[in-house]
Amino acid sequence: MKVGTAGSKDSNDCFVTVKESDKTDIIIDSIVAAFFYDQIKATVEETLKEMNVNNVIVVVEDKGALDYTIKSRLISAIKRMK
Amino acid sequence: MFRSLLFIPGNNPSMIQNADIFPADAIIFDLEDSVDVLEKDNARQLVKNYLVESKTQPSFVVLRINPVDTSFFEMDLELILSKKVDYILLPKAGVDSLHILEEKLNEFETKYELPTVKVLALAETTKSIIEIYKIAKHCRVDGILLGAEDLASEIEIDRSNQGNEIAFARSRVVFASTACHILPIDTPNTNIDNEALLREDCLIAKSMGMKAKTAIHPSQLEVINEIFSPSQKEIEWANGVLAAKEENTGKGAFSYRGKMIDKPLILKAERILEKAKKFNIK
């Protein structure tokens, strides 16, 4: 199974893991989930769509990252997985 | 015209998201020495997305790329496609590396119809210091930054705050930059917890003709901005000189506060006031 990771668990960053799977699943563990869960999920979905990536499990361990940081880490993790 | 340029590690989201808040005249997003070789892709992606997507940006963006002889060079340079990069900071700058950078910038700018990106040359090798005038007069180069830590390492000497060991290099950067009307920028001070040492270092650099200094921590910016700005005393002197010039119209030289003033000092006064205006200092 191909796996890619990127980022860190430092403040304002996130650690993203992407694994090959038979379906797409997004798991978000965020310190700001109460306020931003939907926004983080939308960022992940939009980035997967832009990169035309399907059938992956995405795990986002978020420490308050801004949208562009989450997107960056996800793109790096996907490229590393490939 | 800058006084302060702050290095921000390219893989540090906490610092990047505050890039527009720090009181630096320019921000240097660093993809080189502050980024681990295994994290180069991550840093490049993060800086790229920040430049493209962040609604707030610093006044001036400088991108320190990896050297031209690394596999990262071209990928780093692609960040100019964001059209948000004002300057490329070229590490290990020399005539040969500038030539390679120039060719690649020309290629990108033509292919993607990009505005001209200027270059700050990082003079941090003995070869850079020897070739300094050729670097300074290159059409893309707008400033030269002295990189004393790499230079000291190459020569195998210890750095001191007094900086006697880099006096020759500092002077070479100042003379070449001044002759070519570009900005001489001083090496960062690595004492991030000692304001007195930073202040002393800035004053020495300024006395040798450096016009700006790099910071490696935001806490250094206040002192750097203060010292590389015109002081109240300088502004008062410059205003006095220009007022006396008005009173002595038609005279090539005149006396002000008991000293003879002629063209070079009038130009100096004008430069002081121009800088004060630029940085809103009254």
Short mmCIF file of C-alpha atoms in Angstrom, two decimals:
data_model
loop_
_atom_site.label_atom_id
_atom_site.label_comp_id
_atom_site.label_asym_id
_atom_site.label_seq_id
_atom_site.Cartn_x
_atom_site.Cartn_y
_atom_site.Cartn_z
CA MET A 1 0.00 0.00 0.00
CA LYS A 2 1.40 3.42 -0.97
CA VAL A 3 1.54 6.00 1.80
CA GLY A 4 2.64 9.64 1.81
CA THR A 5 3.00 12.01 4.73
CA ALA A 6 3.77 15.71 5.07
CA GLY A 7 3.71 18.46 7.67
CA SER A 8 4.17 18.47 11.41
CA LYS A 9 2.23 18.59 14.64
CA ASP A 10 3.60 22.04 15.51
CA SER A 11 1.26 24.92 16.20
CA ASN A 12 -0.35 26.39 13.04
CA ASP A 13 0.67 23.31 11.05
CA CYS A 14 -0.96 19.96 10.34
CA PHE A 15 0.30 16.46 9.72
CA VAL A 16 -1.32 14.85 6.70
CA THR A 17 -1.24 11.15 5.87
CA VAL A 18 -2.52 9.86 2.55
CA LYS A 19 -2.96 6.11 1.93
CA GLU A 20 -4.12 4.21 -1.12
CA SER A 21 -7.53 2.61 -0.58
CA ASP A 22 -10.50 1.19 -2.46
CA LYS A 23 -12.58 4.26 -1.57
CA THR A 24 -12.03 7.86 -0.51
CA ASP A 25 -12.31 8.64 3.17
CA ILE A 26 -11.36 11.85 5.00
CA ILE A 27 -10.55 11.78 8.71
CA ILE A 28 -10.01 15.09 10.49
CA ASP A 29 -8.66 15.53 13.99
CA SER A 30 -8.40 19.26 14.64
CA ILE A 31 -7.98 21.47 17.70
CA VAL A 32 -10.40 23.85 15.99
CA ALA A 33 -12.82 21.21 14.69
CA ALA A 34 -15.76 22.77 16.53
CA PHE A 35 -15.47 25.85 14.34
CA PHE A 36 -13.65 24.76 11.19
CA TYR A 37 -14.34 21.05 10.55
CA ASP A 38 -16.47 21.76 7.46
CA GLN A 39 -13.96 24.24 6.07
CA ILE A 40 -11.03 21.83 6.52
CA LYS A 41 -13.01 19.01 4.88
CA ALA A 42 -13.94 21.28 1.98
CA THR A 43 -10.28 22.23 1.50
CA VAL A 44 -9.28 18.55 1.42
CA GLU A 45 -12.08 17.62 -1.00
CA GLU A 46 -11.32 20.54 -3.29
CA THR A 47 -7.59 19.72 -3.35
CA LEU A 48 -8.24 16.03 -4.13
CA LYS A 49 -10.51 17.12 -6.97
CA GLU A 50 -7.95 19.60 -8.34
CA MET A 51 -5.30 16.88 -8.32
CA ASN A 52 -7.72 14.30 -9.71
CA VAL A 53 -7.00 11.91 -6.85
CA ASN A 54 -9.51 9.24 -5.84
CA ASN A 55 -9.54 6.18 -3.61
CA VAL A 56 -7.36 7.45 -0.81
CA ILE A 57 -7.70 7.71 2.93
CA VAL A 58 -6.70 11.19 4.06
CA VAL A 59 -5.93 11.77 7.74
CA VAL A 60 -5.46 15.39 8.81
CA GLU A 61 -4.05 15.96 12.30
CA ASP A 62 -4.53 19.70 12.54
CA LYS A 63 -2.99 22.12 15.01
CA GLY A 64 -4.69 25.25 13.72
CA ALA A 65 -3.30 25.39 10.18
CA LEU A 66 -4.69 27.92 7.72
CA ASP A 67 -6.33 26.68 4.51
CA TYR A 68 -3.28 27.19 2.30
CA THR A 69 -1.13 25.24 4.78
CA ILE A 70 -3.55 22.29 4.82
CA LYS A 71 -3.68 22.36 1.04
CA SER A 72 0.13 22.51 0.80
CA ARG A 73 0.65 19.60 3.16
CA LEU A 74 -1.95 17.51 1.35
CA ILE A 75 -0.39 18.20 -2.07
CA SER A 76 3.07 17.27 -0.73
CA ALA A 77 1.72 14.07 0.88
CA ILE A 78 0.01 13.04 -2.37
CA LYS A 79 3.16 13.71 -4.42
CA ARG A 80 5.23 11.74 -1.91
CA MET A 81 2.74 8.86 -2.02
CA LYS A 82 3.09 8.68 -5.79
CA MET B 1 15.45 51.02 -0.66
CA PHE B 2 15.33 48.74 2.38
CA ARG B 3 16.64 48.95 5.93
CA SER B 4 15.66 45.50 7.13
CA LEU B 5 15.03 42.13 5.49
CA LEU B 6 13.75 39.25 7.61
CA PHE B 7 14.55 35.61 6.83
CA ILE B 8 11.57 33.28 7.31
CA PRO B 9 12.18 29.52 7.01
CA GLY B 10 10.10 28.26 4.10
CA ASN B 11 8.69 25.32 6.04
CA ASN B 12 7.46 27.26 9.07
CA PRO B 13 3.70 28.01 8.80
CA SER B 14 3.63 29.97 12.08
CA MET B 15 6.12 32.52 10.80
CA ILE B 16 4.85 32.55 7.24
CA GLN B 17 1.31 33.42 8.28
CA ASN B 18 2.68 36.50 10.11
CA ALA B 19 4.94 37.59 7.26
CA ASP B 20 2.90 40.71 6.54
CA ILE B 21 2.81 41.75 10.20
CA PHE B 22 6.53 41.81 11.00
CA PRO B 23 8.00 45.34 10.69
CA ALA B 24 10.54 44.33 8.03
CA ASP B 25 10.92 46.30 4.81
CA ALA B 26 11.13 42.98 2.95
CA ILE B 27 10.60 39.32 3.79
CA ILE B 28 13.00 36.64 2.56
CA PHE B 29 11.22 33.30 2.24
CA ASP B 30 14.02 30.81 2.58
CA LEU B 31 14.07 27.55 0.66
CA GLU B 32 17.79 26.99 1.22
CA ASP B 33 19.78 26.66 4.43
CA SER B 34 16.92 26.77 6.93
CA VAL B 35 15.11 23.89 5.21
CA ASP B 36 16.19 20.28 5.67
CA VAL B 37 17.04 18.52 2.42
CA LEU B 38 14.16 16.07 2.97
CA GLU B 39 11.67 18.91 3.41
CA LYS B 40 12.52 21.00 0.33
CA ASP B 41 9.36 19.90 -1.50
CA ASN B 42 7.20 20.69 1.52
CA ALA B 43 8.70 24.16 1.97
CA ARG B 44 8.42 25.00 -1.72
CA GLN B 45 4.78 23.94 -1.76
CA LEU B 46 3.97 25.90 1.39
CA VAL B 47 5.57 29.13 0.19
CA LYS B 48 3.93 28.71 -3.22
CA ASN B 49 0.47 28.28 -1.75
CA TYR B 50 1.00 31.18 0.65
CA LEU B 51 2.01 33.48 -2.21
CA VAL B 52 -0.86 32.39 -4.43
CA GLU B 53 -3.64 32.15 -1.85
CA SER B 54 -2.95 34.40 1.13
CA LYS B 55 -4.98 37.61 1.00
CA THR B 56 -2.31 39.52 2.91
CA GLN B 57 1.29 39.73 1.71
CA PRO B 58 4.46 41.55 2.75
CA SER B 59 5.36 44.80 0.95
CA PHE B 60 8.29 43.11 -0.78
CA VAL B 61 8.84 39.39 -1.29
CA VAL B 62 12.33 37.96 -1.67
CA LEU B 63 12.75 34.26 -2.39
CA ARG B 64 16.01 32.57 -1.43
CA ILE B 65 16.28 29.66 -3.81
CA ASN B 66 18.71 26.76 -3.66
CA PRO B 67 22.01 27.09 -5.56
CA VAL B 68 22.06 26.70 -9.34
CA ASP B 69 24.01 23.43 -9.15
CA THR B 70 21.31 21.65 -7.11
CA SER B 71 18.34 19.67 -8.38
CA PHE B 72 16.04 22.09 -6.49
CA PHE B 73 17.07 25.22 -8.39
CA GLU B 74 14.59 25.10 -11.28
CA MET B 75 11.68 23.91 -9.15
CA ASP B 76 12.33 26.75 -6.68
CA LEU B 77 12.47 29.27 -9.49
CA GLU B 78 9.03 28.20 -10.72
CA LEU B 79 7.57 30.12 -7.78
CA ILE B 80 8.02 33.30 -9.81
CA LEU B 81 5.00 32.09 -11.78
CA SER B 82 2.94 33.28 -8.79
CA LYS B 83 3.88 36.84 -9.89
CA LYS B 84 4.34 37.66 -6.21
CA VAL B 85 8.14 37.37 -6.07
CA ASP B 86 9.91 40.73 -6.31
CA TYR B 87 13.47 39.48 -5.89
CA ILE B 88 15.36 36.22 -6.15
CA LEU B 89 18.11 35.90 -3.56
CA LEU B 90 20.83 33.90 -5.28
CA PRO B 91 23.02 31.93 -2.86
CA LYS B 92 26.72 31.40 -3.60
CA ALA B 93 26.43 34.19 -6.17
CA GLY B 94 29.16 34.46 -8.77
CA VAL B 95 29.48 35.43 -12.40
CA ASP B 96 28.75 31.87 -13.55
CA SER B 97 25.73 31.27 -11.29
CA LEU B 98 24.30 34.69 -12.21
CA HIS B 99 24.58 33.74 -15.87
CA ILE B 100 22.69 30.49 -15.29
CA LEU B 101 20.00 32.31 -13.28
CA GLU B 102 19.70 35.03 -15.90
CA GLU B 103 19.13 32.48 -18.69
CA LYS B 104 16.46 30.67 -16.71
CA LEU B 105 14.70 33.90 -15.68
CA ASN B 106 14.68 35.08 -19.29
CA GLU B 107 13.17 31.77 -20.34
CA PHE B 108 10.39 31.90 -17.71
CA GLU B 109 9.64 35.59 -18.24
CA THR B 110 9.30 35.16 -22.01
CA LYS B 111 7.35 31.92 -21.89
CA TYR B 112 4.86 33.04 -19.22
CA GLU B 113 4.87 36.82 -19.92
CA LEU B 114 6.07 37.60 -16.42
CA PRO B 115 7.28 40.95 -15.11
CA THR B 116 11.06 41.25 -14.70
CA VAL B 117 12.26 39.72 -11.46
CA LYS B 118 15.26 41.45 -9.90
CA VAL B 119 18.07 39.66 -8.10
CA LEU B 120 19.79 40.12 -4.78
CA ALA B 121 23.18 38.44 -4.90
CA LEU B 122 24.33 36.60 -1.80
CA ALA B 123 28.08 37.07 -1.62
CA GLU B 124 29.12 34.29 0.72
CA THR B 125 32.17 32.70 -0.86
CA THR B 126 35.70 33.95 -1.37
CA LYS B 127 35.04 33.76 -5.10
CA SER B 128 31.96 36.01 -4.70
CA ILE B 129 34.04 38.59 -2.88
CA ILE B 130 36.77 38.49 -5.56
CA GLU B 131 34.20 38.82 -8.38
CA ILE B 132 32.09 41.38 -6.54
CA TYR B 133 32.21 44.24 -9.07
CA LYS B 134 31.15 41.97 -11.94
CA ILE B 135 28.27 40.75 -9.79
CA ALA B 136 27.29 44.28 -8.79
CA LYS B 137 27.14 45.60 -12.35
CA HIS B 138 24.97 42.74 -13.65
CA CYS B 139 21.77 44.25 -15.04
CA ARG B 140 19.48 42.12 -12.86
CA VAL B 141 21.25 42.74 -9.58
CA ASP B 142 19.63 45.33 -7.29
CA GLY B 143 21.58 44.59 -4.14
CA ILE B 144 24.35 42.49 -2.64
CA LEU B 145 23.93 40.70 0.66
CA LEU B 146 27.09 39.73 2.47
CA GLY B 147 26.87 36.20 3.88
CA ALA B 148 29.58 36.23 6.52
CA GLU B 149 28.87 32.89 8.18
CA ASP B 150 29.51 30.82 5.04
CA LEU B 151 32.45 33.03 4.17
CA ALA B 152 34.04 32.59 7.61
CA SER B 153 33.47 28.86 7.42
CA GLU B 154 35.21 28.68 4.04
CA ILE B 155 38.19 30.70 5.24
CA GLU B 156 38.21 28.73 8.50
CA ILE B 157 38.06 31.73 10.78
CA ASP B 158 35.87 32.49 13.79
CA ARG B 159 33.29 35.26 13.59
CA SER B 160 33.41 38.09 16.12
CA ASN B 161 30.92 40.82 16.85
CA GLN B 162 33.54 43.47 16.07
CA GLY B 163 33.84 41.92 12.62
CA ASN B 164 37.50 42.71 11.90
CA GLU B 165 37.74 39.37 10.11
CA ILE B 166 35.04 40.41 7.59
CA ALA B 167 36.07 44.06 7.20
CA PHE B 168 37.61 43.40 3.78
CA ALA B 169 34.50 41.59 2.54
CA ARG B 170 32.20 44.25 3.94
CA SER B 171 34.18 46.97 2.22
CA ARG B 172 34.22 45.10 -1.08
CA VAL B 173 30.41 44.75 -0.95
CA VAL B 174 29.95 48.42 -0.03
CA PHE B 175 32.33 49.78 -2.68
CA ALA B 176 31.04 47.59 -5.52
CA SER B 177 27.39 48.22 -4.62
CA THR B 178 27.85 51.96 -4.26
CA ALA B 179 29.76 52.20 -7.54
CA CYS B 180 26.87 50.42 -9.29
CA HIS B 181 24.10 52.31 -7.43
CA ILE B 182 22.68 49.19 -5.82
CA LEU B 183 22.01 48.33 -2.18
CA PRO B 184 24.75 46.91 0.09
CA ILE B 185 23.07 44.68 2.67
CA ASP B 186 24.85 43.45 5.77
CA THR B 187 25.11 39.89 7.03
CA PRO B 188 22.70 38.84 9.81
CA ASN B 189 23.76 38.85 13.44
CA THR B 190 23.30 35.41 14.97
CA ASN B 191 22.98 36.69 18.57
CA ILE B 192 19.20 36.68 18.71
CA ASP B 193 18.99 37.23 22.47
CA ASN B 194 21.48 40.07 22.86
CA GLU B 195 20.31 43.50 21.76
CA ALA B 196 23.56 45.21 22.76
CA LEU B 197 25.61 42.97 20.46
CA LEU B 198 23.14 43.49 17.63
CA ARG B 199 23.22 47.26 18.12
CA GLU B 200 27.03 47.31 18.10
CA ASP B 201 27.14 45.14 14.97
CA CYS B 202 24.61 47.38 13.16
CA LEU B 203 26.54 50.53 14.05
CA ILE B 204 29.79 49.04 12.76
CA ALA B 205 28.12 47.92 9.52
CA LYS B 206 26.50 51.32 9.04
CA SER B 207 29.80 53.12 9.70
CA MET B 208 31.37 51.04 6.91
CA GLY B 209 28.65 52.01 4.44
CA MET B 210 26.12 49.20 4.69
CA LYS B 211 22.61 50.54 4.04
CA ALA B 212 20.50 47.65 5.30
CA LYS B 213 20.78 44.49 7.35
CA THR B 214 19.15 41.10 7.37
CA ALA B 215 17.45 39.68 10.46
CA ILE B 216 17.07 36.05 11.39
CA HIS B 217 14.51 36.75 14.13
CA PRO B 218 11.67 39.29 14.27
CA SER B 219 13.00 40.60 17.59
CA GLN B 220 16.00 42.05 15.72
CA LEU B 221 13.92 44.27 13.44
CA GLU B 222 13.34 47.21 15.77
CA VAL B 223 17.05 47.83 16.35
CA ILE B 224 17.93 47.31 12.67
CA ASN B 225 15.20 49.71 11.50
CA GLU B 226 16.26 52.29 14.06
CA ILE B 227 19.94 52.22 13.16
CA PHE B 228 19.52 52.08 9.39
CA SER B 229 17.01 54.94 9.43
CA PRO B 230 18.21 58.55 9.43
CA SER B 231 18.48 59.79 13.03
CA GLN B 232 16.76 62.97 14.25
CA LYS B 233 20.20 64.59 14.39
CA GLU B 234 20.89 63.67 10.75
CA ILE B 235 17.47 64.91 9.62
CA GLU B 236 17.91 68.18 11.47
CA TRP B 237 21.37 68.63 9.90
CA ALA B 238 20.04 67.83 6.41
CA ASN B 239 17.13 70.27 6.74
CA GLY B 240 19.56 72.92 7.98
CA VAL B 241 21.94 72.36 5.07
CA LEU B 242 19.18 72.66 2.47
CA ALA B 243 17.79 75.79 4.15
CA ALA B 244 21.27 77.32 4.16
CA LYS B 245 21.62 76.38 0.49
CA GLU B 246 18.48 78.41 -0.28
CA GLU B 247 19.90 81.36 1.59
CA ASN B 248 23.13 81.07 -0.42
CA THR B 249 21.67 80.66 -3.90
CA GLY B 250 24.29 81.01 -6.57
CA LYS B 251 27.17 80.02 -4.33
CA GLY B 252 28.92 76.70 -4.99
CA ALA B 253 30.08 76.51 -1.40
CA PHE B 254 28.82 78.12 1.78
CA SER B 255 29.20 77.86 5.52
CA TYR B 256 26.75 76.05 7.82
CA ARG B 257 27.36 75.71 11.56
CA GLY B 258 30.99 76.68 11.00
CA LYS B 259 31.66 74.04 8.35
CA MET B 260 32.03 74.39 4.62
CA ILE B 261 29.20 72.83 2.64
CA ASP B 262 29.48 72.03 -1.06
CA LYS B 263 27.95 69.63 -3.58
CA PRO B 264 28.84 66.26 -1.96
CA LEU B 265 27.34 67.32 1.38
CA ILE B 266 24.25 68.75 -0.30
CA LEU B 267 23.75 65.40 -2.04
CA LYS B 268 24.23 63.65 1.30
CA ALA B 269 21.59 65.89 2.90
CA GLU B 270 19.17 65.19 0.06
CA ARG B 271 19.71 61.43 0.42
CA ILE B 272 19.05 61.59 4.15
CA LEU B 273 15.77 63.43 3.62
CA GLU B 274 14.76 61.12 0.78
CA LYS B 275 15.27 58.13 3.04
CA ALA B 276 13.44 59.81 5.93
CA LYS B 277 10.48 60.51 3.63
CA LYS B 278 10.48 56.95 2.29
CA PHE B 279 10.25 55.52 5.80
CA ASN B 280 7.92 58.26 7.07
CA ILE B 281 10.37 59.60 9.64
CA LYS B 282 9.82 63.24 10.66
#
